[in-house]
Amino acid sequence: MPTKTLQIPTPDGRADAFAAFPDDNERHPGVLMYADGFGIRPVLREMARELAGHGYYVLVPNSFYRHGPAPLVELPEHIGEEARPAILAQLMPLIEAHTAEHVLRDADAYLGFLAARPEVGAGPVAVTGYCIGGLYAMRTAAAHPEQVAAVAAFHGPVGVDGPGLFSGLTAQVHLGHAEGDLTPGALGELNRALDAAGVDHTSEIYPGTVHGFTMSDTDAFSASGLKRHWERLLPLLDRTLTGH
């Protein structure tokens, strides 16, 4: 599986990024994958490679490149509960500084980069995101309805911008929520807002999960949650990007 470390020009500098894609000299649909707050690290590269193995060009940018290249903070091999508070204390200022305006300026650059890649097909792309990256994915899809055919967000704070964000969505949407993040009542409210905006979506709580369940290098990891994530994500991408 070919991989590359890239530099993507943006209006505010150069974003370092990781890309994985099939080794067949063919053009494949593009997928923009936003990492969680911990950023690009081995588990994200592994997920990108796995997705690329299903026939996609997967781009994982460092969302916080304005503060330096990834990794921005030193991460242990396993991010346990003891280490988590100190790491988040370093990361939260970077997350808070990454405004909606920054997200959208960067999204223009990332999607433009994908469109220009010789390995990427000419059709629509998908956007996925984890944790805070799920919100970035939703913002990107809403801002680029002509380019983004599918968006998937996992354990992300997708409702924090309010229902106005949903009105811009034309992509098919899957939201996989952690049981620890969302009550059934809150899920119902979110799904009614998606319905009211006319969004073609599936949105569900993954049983027995807590925030961060897709990430195998954290205490939050759920093997069943990650499996369900692939079972939802891959058919969504097949339908919207390959027509299968």
Tab-separated table of C-alpha atoms in Angstrom:
chain	number	residue	atom	x	y	z
A	1	MET	CA	0.000	0.000	0.000
A	2	PRO	CA	1.752	3.217	-1.127
A	3	THR	CA	1.774	6.040	1.399
A	4	LYS	CA	3.130	9.570	1.220
A	5	THR	CA	3.802	12.416	3.580
A	6	LEU	CA	2.724	15.601	1.829
A	7	GLN	CA	2.729	19.378	2.177
A	8	ILE	CA	-0.526	21.038	1.082
A	9	PRO	CA	-0.430	24.782	0.340
A	10	THR	CA	-3.180	26.704	2.159
A	11	PRO	CA	-3.953	30.427	2.491
A	12	ASP	CA	-2.226	30.324	5.908
A	13	GLY	CA	0.858	28.226	5.144
A	14	ARG	CA	1.498	24.575	4.376
A	15	ALA	CA	-0.401	21.704	5.992
A	16	ASP	CA	1.490	18.481	6.480
A	17	ALA	CA	-0.626	15.451	5.619
A	18	PHE	CA	-0.543	11.689	5.207
A	19	ALA	CA	-1.983	9.910	2.169
A	20	ALA	CA	-2.612	6.237	1.421
A	21	PHE	CA	-3.859	4.828	-1.896
A	22	PRO	CA	-4.007	1.569	-3.904
A	23	ASP	CA	-0.888	0.412	-5.709
A	24	ASP	CA	-2.462	-0.172	-9.128
A	25	ASN	CA	-1.763	3.023	-11.107
A	26	GLU	CA	-5.518	3.581	-11.436
A	27	ARG	CA	-7.554	6.643	-10.440
A	28	HIS	CA	-9.669	6.193	-7.316
A	29	PRO	CA	-12.295	8.274	-5.499
A	30	GLY	CA	-10.885	10.681	-2.937
A	31	VAL	CA	-11.657	10.585	0.779
A	32	LEU	CA	-10.672	13.423	3.099
A	33	MET	CA	-10.220	11.999	6.618
A	34	TYR	CA	-10.080	14.364	9.583
A	35	ALA	CA	-8.257	12.966	12.624
A	36	ASP	CA	-9.434	13.319	16.188
A	37	GLY	CA	-7.846	15.928	18.460
A	38	PHE	CA	-4.784	13.760	19.080
A	39	GLY	CA	-3.935	14.132	15.394
A	40	ILE	CA	-1.973	12.096	12.850
A	41	ARG	CA	-0.309	9.113	14.512
A	42	PRO	CA	0.095	5.373	13.843
A	43	VAL	CA	-3.563	4.473	14.452
A	44	LEU	CA	-4.762	7.109	11.948
A	45	ARG	CA	-2.245	5.964	9.357
A	46	GLU	CA	-3.449	2.395	9.885
A	47	MET	CA	-7.099	3.419	9.395
A	48	ALA	CA	-6.191	5.385	6.258
A	49	ARG	CA	-4.323	2.380	4.842
A	50	GLU	CA	-7.249	0.084	5.611
A	51	LEU	CA	-9.691	2.396	3.865
A	52	ALA	CA	-7.329	2.823	0.901
A	53	GLY	CA	-7.278	-0.966	0.563
A	54	HIS	CA	-10.969	-0.774	-0.384
A	55	GLY	CA	-10.139	1.371	-3.418
A	56	TYR	CA	-9.843	4.977	-2.211
A	57	TYR	CA	-7.233	7.726	-2.131
A	58	VAL	CA	-7.280	8.758	1.535
A	59	LEU	CA	-5.881	12.106	2.670
A	60	VAL	CA	-5.349	12.798	6.396
A	61	PRO	CA	-4.294	16.416	7.014
A	62	ASN	CA	-2.788	17.849	10.185
A	63	SER	CA	-5.627	20.178	11.154
A	64	PHE	CA	-3.389	22.128	13.546
A	65	TYR	CA	-0.502	22.786	11.139
A	66	ARG	CA	-0.570	26.499	12.015
A	67	HIS	CA	1.141	25.484	15.264
A	68	GLY	CA	3.674	23.133	13.651
A	69	PRO	CA	3.922	19.706	12.021
A	70	ALA	CA	2.391	16.577	13.544
A	71	PRO	CA	2.836	15.324	16.179
A	72	LEU	CA	2.320	18.626	17.973
A	73	VAL	CA	2.530	17.019	21.391
A	74	GLU	CA	4.389	13.931	22.458
A	75	LEU	CA	1.978	10.993	22.564
A	76	PRO	CA	2.548	7.686	24.313
A	77	GLU	CA	2.043	4.493	22.330
A	78	HIS	CA	-1.162	3.986	24.328
A	79	ILE	CA	-3.098	7.070	25.471
A	80	GLY	CA	-4.352	5.858	28.834
A	81	GLU	CA	-6.517	7.662	31.351
A	82	GLU	CA	-3.452	8.744	33.362
A	83	ALA	CA	-1.835	10.485	30.401
A	84	ARG	CA	-5.012	11.900	28.858
A	85	PRO	CA	-5.570	15.040	31.025
A	86	ALA	CA	-2.052	16.397	30.496
A	87	ILE	CA	-2.213	15.751	26.743
A	88	LEU	CA	-5.638	17.391	26.417
A	89	ALA	CA	-4.403	20.403	28.398
A	90	GLN	CA	-1.799	20.936	25.673
A	91	LEU	CA	-4.198	20.246	22.799
A	92	MET	CA	-7.283	22.204	23.872
A	93	PRO	CA	-5.790	25.643	23.051
A	94	LEU	CA	-4.989	24.375	19.527
A	95	ILE	CA	-8.510	22.992	19.085
A	96	GLU	CA	-10.059	26.231	20.366
A	97	ALA	CA	-7.859	28.301	18.026
A	98	HIS	CA	-9.009	26.252	15.025
A	99	THR	CA	-12.044	28.366	14.198
A	100	ALA	CA	-14.818	27.549	11.743
A	101	GLU	CA	-13.201	30.045	9.351
A	102	HIS	CA	-9.910	28.154	9.552
A	103	VAL	CA	-11.693	24.850	8.955
A	104	LEU	CA	-13.365	26.159	5.805
A	105	ARG	CA	-10.245	27.842	4.397
A	106	ASP	CA	-8.349	24.615	4.886
A	107	ALA	CA	-11.169	22.508	3.442
A	108	ASP	CA	-10.960	24.513	0.203
A	109	ALA	CA	-7.250	23.718	0.014
A	110	TYR	CA	-7.647	20.016	0.858
A	111	LEU	CA	-10.447	19.453	-1.654
A	112	GLY	CA	-8.545	21.394	-4.300
A	113	PHE	CA	-5.512	19.220	-3.621
A	114	LEU	CA	-7.563	16.038	-4.045
A	115	ALA	CA	-9.114	17.312	-7.271
A	116	ALA	CA	-5.646	17.937	-8.731
A	117	ARG	CA	-4.091	14.588	-7.779
A	118	PRO	CA	-3.411	12.291	-10.748
A	119	GLU	CA	-4.301	9.287	-8.551
A	120	VAL	CA	-7.783	10.672	-7.753
A	121	GLY	CA	-10.760	10.176	-10.053
A	122	ALA	CA	-12.803	13.056	-11.387
A	123	GLY	CA	-16.010	12.284	-9.490
A	124	PRO	CA	-17.250	13.416	-6.082
A	125	VAL	CA	-15.375	12.825	-2.831
A	126	ALA	CA	-16.301	11.768	0.691
A	127	VAL	CA	-15.293	13.308	4.005
A	128	THR	CA	-14.906	11.381	7.264
A	129	GLY	CA	-13.986	12.574	10.721
A	130	TYR	CA	-13.413	11.383	14.258
A	131	CYS	CA	-14.145	13.310	17.460
A	132	ILE	CA	-13.609	17.029	16.686
A	133	GLY	CA	-12.749	15.927	13.138
A	134	GLY	CA	-16.379	14.833	12.775
A	135	LEU	CA	-17.445	18.452	13.158
A	136	TYR	CA	-14.804	19.536	10.631
A	137	ALA	CA	-16.157	16.891	8.230
A	138	MET	CA	-19.721	18.190	8.562
A	139	ARG	CA	-18.615	21.782	8.029
A	140	THR	CA	-16.629	20.747	4.944
A	141	ALA	CA	-19.541	18.812	3.435
A	142	ALA	CA	-21.991	21.666	4.050
A	143	ALA	CA	-19.641	24.188	2.432
A	144	HIS	CA	-18.979	22.029	-0.655
A	145	PRO	CA	-22.260	20.392	-1.667
A	146	GLU	CA	-21.120	20.179	-5.301
A	147	GLN	CA	-18.022	18.119	-4.423
A	148	VAL	CA	-18.895	16.061	-1.341
A	149	ALA	CA	-21.246	13.121	-1.926
A	150	ALA	CA	-20.888	11.477	1.486
A	151	VAL	CA	-19.914	12.494	4.999
A	152	ALA	CA	-19.412	10.248	8.013
A	153	ALA	CA	-18.658	11.420	11.542
A	154	PHE	CA	-17.872	9.198	14.522
A	155	HIS	CA	-18.120	10.272	18.167
A	156	GLY	CA	-18.046	13.878	16.967
A	157	PRO	CA	-19.767	17.010	18.361
A	158	VAL	CA	-21.721	17.375	15.132
A	159	GLY	CA	-24.560	19.437	16.591
A	160	VAL	CA	-22.579	22.262	18.183
A	161	ASP	CA	-23.044	24.651	15.221
A	162	GLY	CA	-26.812	24.281	15.481
A	163	PRO	CA	-29.275	23.027	12.873
A	164	GLY	CA	-28.297	25.769	10.427
A	165	LEU	CA	-25.268	23.692	9.465
A	166	PHE	CA	-27.490	20.862	8.247
A	167	SER	CA	-29.358	23.034	5.733
A	168	GLY	CA	-26.239	23.132	3.532
A	169	LEU	CA	-25.869	19.353	3.350
A	170	THR	CA	-26.660	17.523	0.131
A	171	ALA	CA	-24.306	14.623	0.881
A	172	GLN	CA	-25.505	11.322	2.296
A	173	VAL	CA	-24.645	11.347	6.005
A	174	HIS	CA	-23.794	8.705	8.587
A	175	LEU	CA	-23.312	9.680	12.222
A	176	GLY	CA	-22.025	7.078	14.666
A	177	HIS	CA	-22.427	8.342	18.226
A	178	ALA	CA	-20.872	7.038	21.415
A	179	GLU	CA	-23.367	5.854	24.000
A	180	GLY	CA	-21.412	7.950	26.494
A	181	ASP	CA	-21.805	11.119	24.394
A	182	LEU	CA	-25.502	11.217	23.552
A	183	THR	CA	-28.702	10.291	25.347
A	184	PRO	CA	-31.543	8.735	23.325
A	185	GLY	CA	-33.452	11.986	23.788
A	186	ALA	CA	-30.602	14.065	22.400
A	187	LEU	CA	-30.273	11.624	19.493
A	188	GLY	CA	-33.970	12.062	18.695
A	189	GLU	CA	-33.604	15.848	18.737
A	190	LEU	CA	-30.564	15.704	16.435
A	191	ASN	CA	-32.264	13.353	14.005
A	192	ARG	CA	-35.404	15.512	13.873
A	193	ALA	CA	-33.201	18.478	12.952
A	194	LEU	CA	-31.563	16.421	10.175
A	195	ASP	CA	-35.004	15.361	8.919
A	196	ALA	CA	-36.237	18.955	8.977
A	197	ALA	CA	-33.244	19.994	6.850
A	198	GLY	CA	-33.999	17.231	4.352
A	199	VAL	CA	-30.704	15.424	4.977
A	200	ASP	CA	-30.425	11.831	3.720
A	201	HIS	CA	-28.927	10.297	6.836
A	202	THR	CA	-28.426	7.440	9.247
A	203	SER	CA	-27.625	8.541	12.780
A	204	GLU	CA	-27.348	6.063	15.625
A	205	ILE	CA	-25.807	5.373	19.005
A	206	TYR	CA	-23.273	2.537	18.916
A	207	PRO	CA	-24.130	0.299	21.901
A	208	GLY	CA	-21.674	0.027	24.767
A	209	THR	CA	-19.309	2.738	23.505
A	210	VAL	CA	-17.710	5.797	25.042
A	211	HIS	CA	-16.232	8.868	23.384
A	212	GLY	CA	-13.290	7.917	21.161
A	213	PHE	CA	-14.360	4.307	20.621
A	214	THR	CA	-12.785	3.962	17.140
A	215	MET	CA	-9.248	4.670	18.345
A	216	SER	CA	-7.347	1.497	19.244
A	217	ASP	CA	-4.555	3.421	20.998
A	218	THR	CA	-6.858	4.756	23.731
A	219	ASP	CA	-8.725	3.354	26.724
A	220	ALA	CA	-11.969	4.319	24.963
A	221	PHE	CA	-11.453	1.738	22.223
A	222	SER	CA	-14.289	-0.657	21.421
A	223	ALA	CA	-13.550	-3.471	18.960
A	224	SER	CA	-17.270	-3.882	18.283
A	225	GLY	CA	-17.644	-0.118	17.804
A	226	LEU	CA	-14.794	-0.002	15.281
A	227	LYS	CA	-16.246	-3.000	13.427
A	228	ARG	CA	-19.666	-1.316	13.243
A	229	HIS	CA	-17.945	1.867	12.002
A	230	TRP	CA	-16.480	-0.039	9.009
A	231	GLU	CA	-19.810	-1.804	8.404
A	232	ARG	CA	-21.499	1.611	8.099
A	233	LEU	CA	-18.727	3.550	6.367
A	234	LEU	CA	-17.756	1.188	3.546
A	235	PRO	CA	-21.276	0.715	2.083
A	236	LEU	CA	-21.849	4.488	2.284
A	237	LEU	CA	-18.709	5.134	0.250
A	238	ASP	CA	-19.524	2.345	-2.203
A	239	ARG	CA	-22.998	3.786	-2.845
A	240	THR	CA	-21.979	7.409	-3.222
A	241	LEU	CA	-18.539	7.204	-4.818
A	242	THR	CA	-18.517	4.018	-6.886
A	243	GLY	CA	-22.233	3.523	-7.550
A	244	HIS	CA	-22.270	-0.033	-6.187
